[in-house]
Tab-separated table of C-alpha atoms and ligand atoms in Angstrom:
chain	number	residue	atom	x	y	z
A	1	MET	CA	-126.349	-145.565	65.351
A	2	LEU	CA	-130.143	-145.304	64.922
A	3	TYR	CA	-131.709	-148.062	62.871
A	4	PHE	CA	-134.793	-147.626	60.889
A	5	SER	CA	-136.655	-150.355	59.108
A	6	LYS	CA	-138.076	-149.654	55.692
A	7	ILE	CA	-141.548	-149.429	57.185
A	8	ASP	CA	-140.296	-146.821	59.660
A	9	ILE	CA	-138.803	-144.801	56.889
A	10	TYR	CA	-142.164	-144.697	54.981
A	11	LEU	CA	-144.119	-143.752	58.016
A	12	MET	CA	-141.759	-141.221	59.536
A	13	PHE	CA	-140.264	-139.499	56.685
A	14	MET	CA	-141.358	-137.657	53.584
A	15	LEU	CA	-140.934	-139.611	50.315
A	16	CYS	CA	-140.499	-137.924	46.960
A	17	LEU	CA	-140.677	-139.504	43.569
A	18	GLY	CA	-138.526	-137.800	40.977
A	19	ILE	CA	-138.866	-137.856	37.242
A	20	GLU	CA	-136.056	-137.184	34.849
A	21	SER	CA	-136.564	-136.688	31.178
A	22	THR	CA	-134.400	-133.771	29.838
A	23	ALA	CA	-132.452	-135.737	27.125
A	24	HIS	CA	-131.469	-139.259	26.624
A	25	THR	CA	-132.504	-140.714	30.048
A	26	PHE	CA	-136.033	-141.489	31.315
A	27	GLY	CA	-135.512	-141.967	35.022
A	28	VAL	CA	-137.553	-142.415	38.164
A	29	GLY	CA	-135.953	-142.071	41.641
A	30	ILE	CA	-137.481	-142.348	45.189
A	31	VAL	CA	-135.702	-140.590	48.022
A	32	SER	CA	-136.674	-139.786	51.625
A	33	ASP	CA	-136.254	-136.377	53.179
A	34	LYS	CA	-133.369	-137.926	55.234
A	35	GLY	CA	-131.502	-138.446	52.033
A	36	GLU	CA	-132.230	-142.200	51.904
A	37	ILE	CA	-132.113	-143.417	48.217
A	38	LEU	CA	-134.857	-146.116	47.878
A	39	ALA	CA	-134.952	-146.500	44.075
A	40	ASN	CA	-133.028	-145.487	40.950
A	41	SER	CA	-134.763	-146.781	37.862
A	42	LYS	CA	-133.952	-145.595	34.344
A	43	ASP	CA	-133.956	-146.460	30.687
A	44	VAL	CA	-131.584	-144.690	28.405
A	45	TYR	CA	-132.249	-143.930	24.759
A	46	LYS	CA	-129.482	-144.932	22.391
A	47	PRO	CA	-129.274	-142.868	19.222
A	48	PRO	CA	-128.797	-144.768	15.874
A	49	HIS	CA	-125.154	-145.502	14.956
A	50	GLY	CA	-123.429	-142.379	13.652
A	51	SER	CA	-126.022	-140.013	14.981
A	52	GLY	CA	-126.456	-137.849	18.016
A	53	ILE	CA	-129.723	-137.703	19.895
A	54	VAL	CA	-132.717	-137.356	17.654
A	55	PRO	CA	-135.190	-135.418	19.841
A	56	HIS	CA	-138.309	-137.000	18.359
A	57	ASP	CA	-136.957	-140.554	18.876
A	58	ALA	CA	-135.833	-139.815	22.393
A	59	LYS	CA	-139.436	-138.586	23.139
A	60	VAL	CA	-140.884	-141.782	21.639
A	61	HIS	CA	-138.468	-143.797	23.745
A	62	HIS	CA	-139.486	-141.961	26.880
A	63	GLU	CA	-143.185	-142.437	26.094
A	64	ASN	CA	-142.712	-146.120	25.589
A	65	CYS	CA	-140.829	-146.806	28.766
A	66	LYS	CA	-142.256	-144.327	31.322
A	67	GLU	CA	-144.878	-146.705	32.909
A	68	ARG	CA	-142.396	-149.545	33.030
A	69	VAL	CA	-139.634	-147.378	34.644
A	70	LEU	CA	-142.208	-146.033	37.170
A	71	GLU	CA	-143.386	-149.523	38.155
A	72	ASP	CA	-139.783	-150.630	38.468
A	73	ALA	CA	-138.929	-147.823	40.846
A	74	LEU	CA	-142.105	-148.359	42.982
A	75	LYS	CA	-141.348	-152.101	43.107
A	76	SER	CA	-137.632	-151.668	43.995
A	77	ALA	CA	-138.553	-149.220	46.777
A	78	GLY	CA	-141.371	-151.579	47.957
A	79	VAL	CA	-143.895	-148.747	48.061
A	80	ASP	CA	-146.915	-147.676	46.085
A	81	LEU	CA	-148.037	-144.274	44.989
A	82	SER	CA	-150.155	-143.755	48.214
A	83	ASP	CA	-146.837	-143.722	50.165
A	84	ILE	CA	-145.467	-140.848	48.014
A	85	ASP	CA	-145.698	-137.305	49.569
A	86	LEU	CA	-144.161	-135.247	46.709
A	87	ILE	CA	-143.562	-135.525	42.964
A	88	ALA	CA	-140.672	-133.706	41.509
A	89	PHE	CA	-139.890	-133.493	37.792
A	90	SER	CA	-136.930	-132.039	35.812
A	91	GLN	CA	-138.506	-128.884	34.384
A	92	GLY	CA	-135.538	-127.815	32.289
A	93	PRO	CA	-133.232	-127.050	30.690
A	94	GLY	CA	-133.450	-129.789	28.045
A	95	LEU	CA	-134.842	-130.836	24.754
A	96	PRO	CA	-138.532	-129.693	24.611
A	97	PRO	CA	-140.036	-132.973	23.258
A	98	CYS	CA	-138.355	-134.950	26.013
A	99	LEU	CA	-139.249	-132.395	28.595
A	100	TRP	CA	-142.776	-132.644	27.774
A	101	VAL	CA	-143.045	-136.378	28.343
A	102	GLY	CA	-141.738	-135.982	31.861
A	103	THR	CA	-143.848	-132.921	32.670
A	104	GLU	CA	-147.168	-134.498	31.426
A	105	PHE	CA	-146.375	-137.831	33.187
A	106	ALA	CA	-145.606	-136.050	36.385
A	107	LYS	CA	-148.713	-133.911	36.167
A	108	LYS	CA	-150.805	-136.958	35.508
A	109	ILE	CA	-149.465	-138.899	38.515
A	110	SER	CA	-149.792	-135.848	40.680
A	111	ASN	CA	-153.413	-135.091	39.695
A	112	GLU	CA	-154.613	-138.807	39.860
A	113	ASN	CA	-153.127	-139.373	43.341
A	114	ASN	CA	-153.529	-135.936	44.742
A	115	ILE	CA	-149.788	-135.552	45.392
A	116	PRO	CA	-148.139	-131.998	45.312
A	117	LEU	CA	-145.848	-131.314	42.328
A	118	ILE	CA	-142.574	-129.327	42.042
A	119	GLY	CA	-140.460	-128.511	39.133
A	120	VAL	CA	-136.654	-128.851	39.466
A	121	ASN	CA	-133.722	-127.450	37.575
A	122	HIS	CA	-131.615	-130.257	36.165
A	123	PRO	CA	-128.142	-128.890	36.602
A	124	VAL	CA	-128.940	-127.919	40.212
A	125	ALA	CA	-130.069	-131.469	40.722
A	126	HIS	CA	-126.655	-132.701	39.505
A	127	ILE	CA	-125.055	-130.433	42.131
A	128	GLU	CA	-127.324	-131.506	44.948
A	129	ILE	CA	-126.941	-135.311	44.341
A	130	ALA	CA	-123.193	-134.718	44.370
A	131	LYS	CA	-123.391	-132.860	47.678
A	132	LEU	CA	-125.750	-135.667	49.157
A	133	THR	CA	-123.642	-138.516	47.933
A	134	THR	CA	-120.224	-137.151	48.848
A	135	GLY	CA	-121.072	-135.304	52.021
A	136	ALA	CA	-119.667	-131.921	50.673
A	137	LYS	CA	-121.302	-128.936	52.221
A	138	ASP	CA	-120.240	-125.863	50.158
A	139	PRO	CA	-117.949	-127.077	47.381
A	140	VAL	CA	-116.645	-125.690	44.141
A	141	VAL	CA	-118.583	-127.866	41.644
A	142	ILE	CA	-117.380	-129.050	38.310
A	143	TYR	CA	-120.451	-130.036	36.281
A	144	VAL	CA	-119.555	-131.935	33.177
A	145	SER	CA	-122.187	-133.729	31.160
A	146	GLY	CA	-123.534	-134.299	27.676
A	147	GLY	CA	-125.278	-130.952	27.674
A	148	ASN	CA	-123.353	-128.741	30.095
A	149	THR	CA	-119.864	-127.727	31.198
A	150	GLN	CA	-119.855	-125.326	34.169
A	151	ILE	CA	-117.638	-124.538	37.094
A	152	LEU	CA	-119.966	-123.322	39.918
A	153	ALA	CA	-119.916	-122.265	43.619
A	154	PHE	CA	-122.554	-121.015	46.055
A	155	ALA	CA	-122.516	-117.305	46.603
A	156	GLY	CA	-125.196	-114.829	47.490
A	157	GLY	CA	-128.062	-117.248	47.416
A	158	ARG	CA	-127.386	-118.994	44.020
A	159	TYR	CA	-124.963	-121.376	42.386
A	160	ARG	CA	-122.824	-118.752	40.481
A	161	VAL	CA	-121.126	-119.791	37.308
A	162	PHE	CA	-117.420	-119.115	37.600
A	163	GLY	CA	-116.484	-120.572	34.315
A	164	GLU	CA	-118.266	-122.401	31.530
A	165	THR	CA	-118.111	-123.419	27.949
A	166	GLU	CA	-118.495	-120.810	25.312
A	167	ASP	CA	-119.696	-123.321	22.738
A	168	ILE	CA	-120.277	-127.181	23.128
A	169	SER	CA	-120.080	-129.135	26.470
A	170	ILE	CA	-117.222	-131.492	27.148
A	171	GLY	CA	-119.430	-134.521	26.830
A	172	ASN	CA	-120.699	-133.364	23.478
A	173	ALA	CA	-117.085	-132.753	22.389
A	174	LEU	CA	-116.174	-136.275	23.302
A	175	ASP	CA	-119.276	-137.725	21.725
A	176	THR	CA	-118.904	-135.743	18.537
A	177	PHE	CA	-115.250	-136.670	17.994
A	178	ALA	CA	-116.203	-140.375	18.687
A	179	ARG	CA	-118.970	-140.232	16.097
A	180	LYS	CA	-116.676	-138.701	13.479
A	181	VAL	CA	-114.222	-141.507	13.933
A	182	GLY	CA	-116.922	-144.232	13.927
A	183	LEU	CA	-117.064	-145.036	17.662
A	184	PRO	CA	-120.653	-145.671	19.037
A	185	TYR	CA	-122.551	-143.265	21.388
A	186	PRO	CA	-121.636	-142.452	24.137
A	187	GLY	CA	-118.173	-141.649	23.112
A	188	GLY	CA	-116.731	-140.706	26.498
A	189	PRO	CA	-116.145	-144.150	27.863
A	190	LYS	CA	-114.707	-145.470	24.527
A	191	ILE	CA	-112.279	-142.505	24.330
A	192	GLU	CA	-111.214	-143.160	27.940
A	193	LYS	CA	-110.397	-146.784	27.131
A	194	LEU	CA	-108.485	-145.933	23.957
A	195	ALA	CA	-106.516	-143.105	25.741
A	196	LYS	CA	-104.936	-145.645	27.988
A	197	SER	CA	-102.477	-146.737	25.342
A	198	GLY	CA	-102.044	-143.340	23.766
A	199	LYS	CA	-99.197	-140.839	23.633
A	200	TYR	CA	-99.393	-136.978	23.456
A	201	VAL	CA	-99.889	-135.144	20.090
A	202	GLU	CA	-100.475	-131.403	19.925
A	203	LEU	CA	-104.010	-130.096	20.149
A	204	PRO	CA	-105.089	-126.456	20.798
A	205	TYR	CA	-105.673	-125.473	24.459
A	206	VAL	CA	-108.494	-123.065	24.699
A	207	VAL	CA	-109.116	-121.198	28.027
A	208	LYS	CA	-110.427	-117.637	27.675
A	209	GLY	CA	-110.387	-115.985	31.020
A	210	MET	CA	-112.411	-118.346	33.091
A	211	ASP	CA	-114.322	-119.739	30.168
A	212	LEU	CA	-113.524	-122.781	27.869
A	213	SER	CA	-114.054	-123.731	24.318
A	214	PHE	CA	-114.051	-127.276	22.901
A	215	SER	CA	-115.462	-127.100	19.357
A	216	GLY	CA	-112.111	-126.020	17.731
A	217	ILE	CA	-110.255	-128.768	19.681
A	218	VAL	CA	-112.694	-131.400	18.203
A	219	THR	CA	-112.084	-129.976	14.646
A	220	ALA	CA	-108.326	-130.164	15.194
A	221	ALA	CA	-108.690	-133.814	16.521
A	222	GLU	CA	-110.701	-134.722	13.477
A	223	LYS	CA	-108.038	-133.323	11.192
A	224	LEU	CA	-105.319	-135.376	13.049
A	225	TYR	CA	-107.467	-138.480	12.440
A	226	ARG	CA	-107.756	-137.707	8.723
A	227	ASP	CA	-104.010	-137.162	8.606
A	228	GLY	CA	-103.502	-140.665	9.850
A	229	VAL	CA	-102.488	-140.069	13.358
A	230	LYS	CA	-103.175	-143.109	15.598
A	231	LEU	CA	-106.595	-142.962	17.160
A	232	GLU	CA	-105.206	-143.872	20.642
A	233	ASN	CA	-102.946	-140.860	20.596
A	234	ILE	CA	-105.650	-138.499	19.640
A	235	CYS	CA	-107.971	-139.825	22.340
A	236	PHE	CA	-105.188	-139.360	24.959
A	237	SER	CA	-104.569	-135.791	23.908
A	238	LEU	CA	-108.262	-134.910	23.623
A	239	GLN	CA	-108.558	-136.042	27.270
A	240	GLU	CA	-105.340	-134.387	28.558
A	241	THR	CA	-106.058	-131.150	26.807
A	242	CYS	CA	-109.729	-130.751	27.666
A	243	PHE	CA	-109.294	-132.047	31.247
A	244	SER	CA	-106.287	-129.787	31.834
A	245	MET	CA	-108.427	-126.826	30.773
A	246	LEU	CA	-111.160	-127.803	33.342
A	247	VAL	CA	-108.566	-128.274	36.101
A	248	GLU	CA	-107.068	-124.810	35.362
A	249	VAL	CA	-110.390	-123.038	35.626
A	250	THR	CA	-111.467	-124.998	38.643
A	251	GLU	CA	-108.147	-124.193	40.457
A	252	ARG	CA	-108.797	-120.485	39.843
A	253	ALA	CA	-112.360	-120.758	41.120
A	254	VAL	CA	-111.022	-122.479	44.293
A	255	ALA	CA	-108.342	-119.725	44.687
A	256	HIS	CA	-110.999	-116.898	44.190
A	257	THR	CA	-113.716	-118.320	46.488
A	258	GLY	CA	-111.465	-119.781	49.176
A	259	LYS	CA	-113.733	-122.861	49.353
A	260	LYS	CA	-112.137	-125.944	50.854
A	261	GLU	CA	-114.107	-128.688	48.888
A	262	VAL	CA	-114.228	-129.643	45.220
A	263	VAL	CA	-116.873	-131.941	43.822
A	264	LEU	CA	-117.191	-133.360	40.380
A	265	THR	CA	-120.619	-134.248	38.900
A	266	GLY	CA	-122.454	-135.053	35.610
A	267	GLY	CA	-121.938	-137.977	33.201
A	268	VAL	CA	-118.298	-137.160	32.476
A	269	ALA	CA	-117.497	-137.537	36.247
A	270	ALA	CA	-117.355	-141.234	35.385
A	271	ASN	CA	-113.925	-140.522	33.799
A	272	LYS	CA	-111.008	-141.875	35.982
A	273	ARG	CA	-108.428	-139.714	34.401
A	274	LEU	CA	-110.369	-136.512	35.096
A	275	ILE	CA	-110.828	-137.702	38.649
A	276	GLU	CA	-107.033	-138.350	38.971
A	277	MET	CA	-106.168	-134.910	37.613
A	278	LEU	CA	-108.591	-133.023	39.880
A	279	GLU	CA	-107.212	-135.146	42.919
A	280	ILE	CA	-103.749	-133.973	42.238
A	281	MET	CA	-104.728	-130.269	41.999
A	282	CYS	CA	-106.828	-130.470	45.107
A	283	LYS	CA	-104.054	-132.194	47.113
A	284	GLU	CA	-101.603	-129.395	46.101
A	285	ARG	CA	-104.176	-126.747	47.085
A	286	GLY	CA	-105.102	-128.467	50.401
A	287	CYS	CA	-108.736	-128.830	49.732
A	288	SER	CA	-110.827	-132.052	49.658
A	289	PHE	CA	-111.907	-133.711	46.376
A	290	SER	CA	-114.808	-136.058	45.887
A	291	SER	CA	-116.646	-137.348	42.802
A	292	VAL	CA	-120.337	-138.315	42.612
A	293	PRO	CA	-120.697	-142.198	42.581
A	294	MET	CA	-120.924	-143.643	39.101
A	295	GLU	CA	-124.583	-144.590	39.364
A	296	TYR	CA	-125.570	-140.956	40.044
A	297	SER	CA	-123.172	-139.305	37.636
A	298	GLY	CA	-125.309	-139.581	34.567
A	299	ASP	CA	-128.915	-138.261	34.451
A	300	ASN	CA	-131.144	-139.956	36.976
A	301	GLY	CA	-134.555	-139.541	38.884
A	302	VAL	CA	-132.791	-139.718	42.295
A	303	MET	CA	-131.228	-136.214	41.858
A	304	ILE	CA	-134.552	-134.748	40.891
A	305	SER	CA	-136.245	-136.252	43.872
A	306	TRP	CA	-133.730	-135.098	46.310
A	307	THR	CA	-133.589	-131.463	44.968
A	308	GLY	CA	-137.412	-131.566	44.926
A	309	ILE	CA	-137.333	-132.287	48.601
A	310	LEU	CA	-134.871	-129.530	49.302
A	311	ALA	CA	-136.869	-126.906	47.365
A	312	TYR	CA	-140.213	-127.959	48.739
A	313	LYS	CA	-139.115	-128.173	52.418
A	314	SER	CA	-137.429	-124.722	52.077
A	315	GLY	CA	-140.895	-123.320	51.002
A	316	GLN	CA	-140.619	-123.212	47.206
A	317	ARG	CA	-143.705	-123.915	45.162
A	318	THR	CA	-143.939	-124.231	41.371
A	319	LYS	CA	-146.750	-122.130	39.801
A	320	ASN	CA	-146.260	-122.769	36.107
A	321	PHE	CA	-145.552	-126.402	35.321
A	322	ASP	CA	-144.599	-125.922	31.588
A	323	PRO	CA	-141.123	-127.096	30.598
A	324	ILE	CA	-138.400	-124.385	30.686
A	325	SER	CA	-136.094	-125.417	27.868
A	326	ARG	CA	-133.543	-122.640	28.560
A	327	TRP	CA	-132.964	-122.235	32.255
A	328	ARG	CA	-129.660	-121.214	33.576
A	329	THR	CA	-128.216	-122.685	36.758
A	330	ASP	CA	-127.573	-119.266	38.275
A	331	GLU	CA	-131.401	-118.200	37.721
A	332	VAL	CA	-132.400	-120.643	40.499
A	333	GLU	CA	-132.818	-119.391	43.977
A	334	ILE	CA	-131.094	-121.895	46.368
A	335	SER	CA	-133.496	-121.220	49.259
A	336	TRP	CA	-132.197	-124.346	51.196
A	337	MET	CA	-128.636	-123.032	51.727
A	338	LYS	CA	-127.809	-120.164	54.046
B	9	AMP	P1	-125.201	-136.912	31.125
B	9	AMP	O1	-125.575	-135.843	30.062
B	9	AMP	O2	-124.863	-136.262	32.529
B	9	AMP	O3	-126.098	-138.055	31.303
B	9	AMP	O4	-123.794	-137.500	30.684
B	9	AMP	C1	-123.607	-138.106	29.474
B	9	AMP	C2	-122.187	-137.772	28.936
B	9	AMP	O5	-121.264	-138.365	29.833
B	9	AMP	C3	-121.984	-138.241	27.589
B	9	AMP	O6	-121.411	-137.165	26.863
B	9	AMP	C4	-120.881	-139.306	27.740
B	9	AMP	O7	-119.971	-139.502	26.647
B	9	AMP	C5	-120.185	-138.890	28.905
B	9	AMP	N1	-119.461	-140.000	29.691
B	9	AMP	C6	-119.929	-141.041	30.114
B	9	AMP	N2	-118.959	-141.841	30.707
B	9	AMP	C7	-117.853	-141.213	30.407
B	9	AMP	C8	-116.407	-141.520	30.682
B	9	AMP	N3	-116.067	-142.545	31.268
B	9	AMP	N4	-115.484	-140.514	30.285
B	9	AMP	C9	-115.861	-139.425	29.583
B	9	AMP	N5	-117.187	-139.013	29.412
B	9	AMP	C10	-118.108	-139.991	29.751
B	10	MG	MG1	-127.484	-134.180	32.886
């Protein structure tokens, strides 16, 4: 095995600094073009109790922590800005006030230090960090986060959406239910904990073709709570129902594409029960399953850096640096895959 010291890495390889700021997380990651992760610094905005993300407050949070998070990333990688060859930033989709903080900050660092700048699509970055960290080459991807729920696979130059939510994301569904029953944000981990001692109670199961819908399930779960059903039981059923729906659509995507790998990514990928259910399905289907490591499951700057490197090295150049608050995963040309 070849061994490179940190100094070798800086001299021989390209280093990219990536900035994430689409929603609650302000993150800075530093990655080499060999996929070596040198820093993953972040600060996460916490909404006030009983509330979802307040975009203006998240923006102020990002403004206040950006310099500190950058310094922390440079320090933990042991580099300074003169060692950085490329700056990548999450250009969208996301909350416009939050996106602007990252965009302006990235532009400033790029201009002041004369470093090329590239815009990155946030969901594509969740997919690419999952591939880098799991070693999957061409998987069916389940992307489940606070803002998105999509089942994707590479076909004809893009990550095509095989199934997605018709209304809210799964993360939003879990967070909304949690908020309604007085659990703090983020709701996903708390629901997972409570679900461990729960039993099944009926909730609607909503799969329409390859698409999913979660908002009616949340309404039904809230009604059960008002009717006095034990919170643990609702949490258990909420997970079992929503996750079964995801597994069903993923299984059909695997059958349709004939792909041999399945990868889970996004903040909800931290959920052990979802991982377990997908593992069972994949074993039965004879395909491999892997999940992005916890530290890269939620929003982070590392995934932006790595995707920036892939895009830049395959010849992509960003012309307009303004945020793109609506930017579908399947609009992005994946020029680094054949
Ligand atoms: P992201 O938007 O990718 O940063 O992910 C944030 C979302 O992940 C929030 O909706 C969280 O509730 C959710 N989440 C985090 N940990 C878990 C977990 N253990 N189970 C379910 N959802 C989770
Ligand atoms: Mg995300």
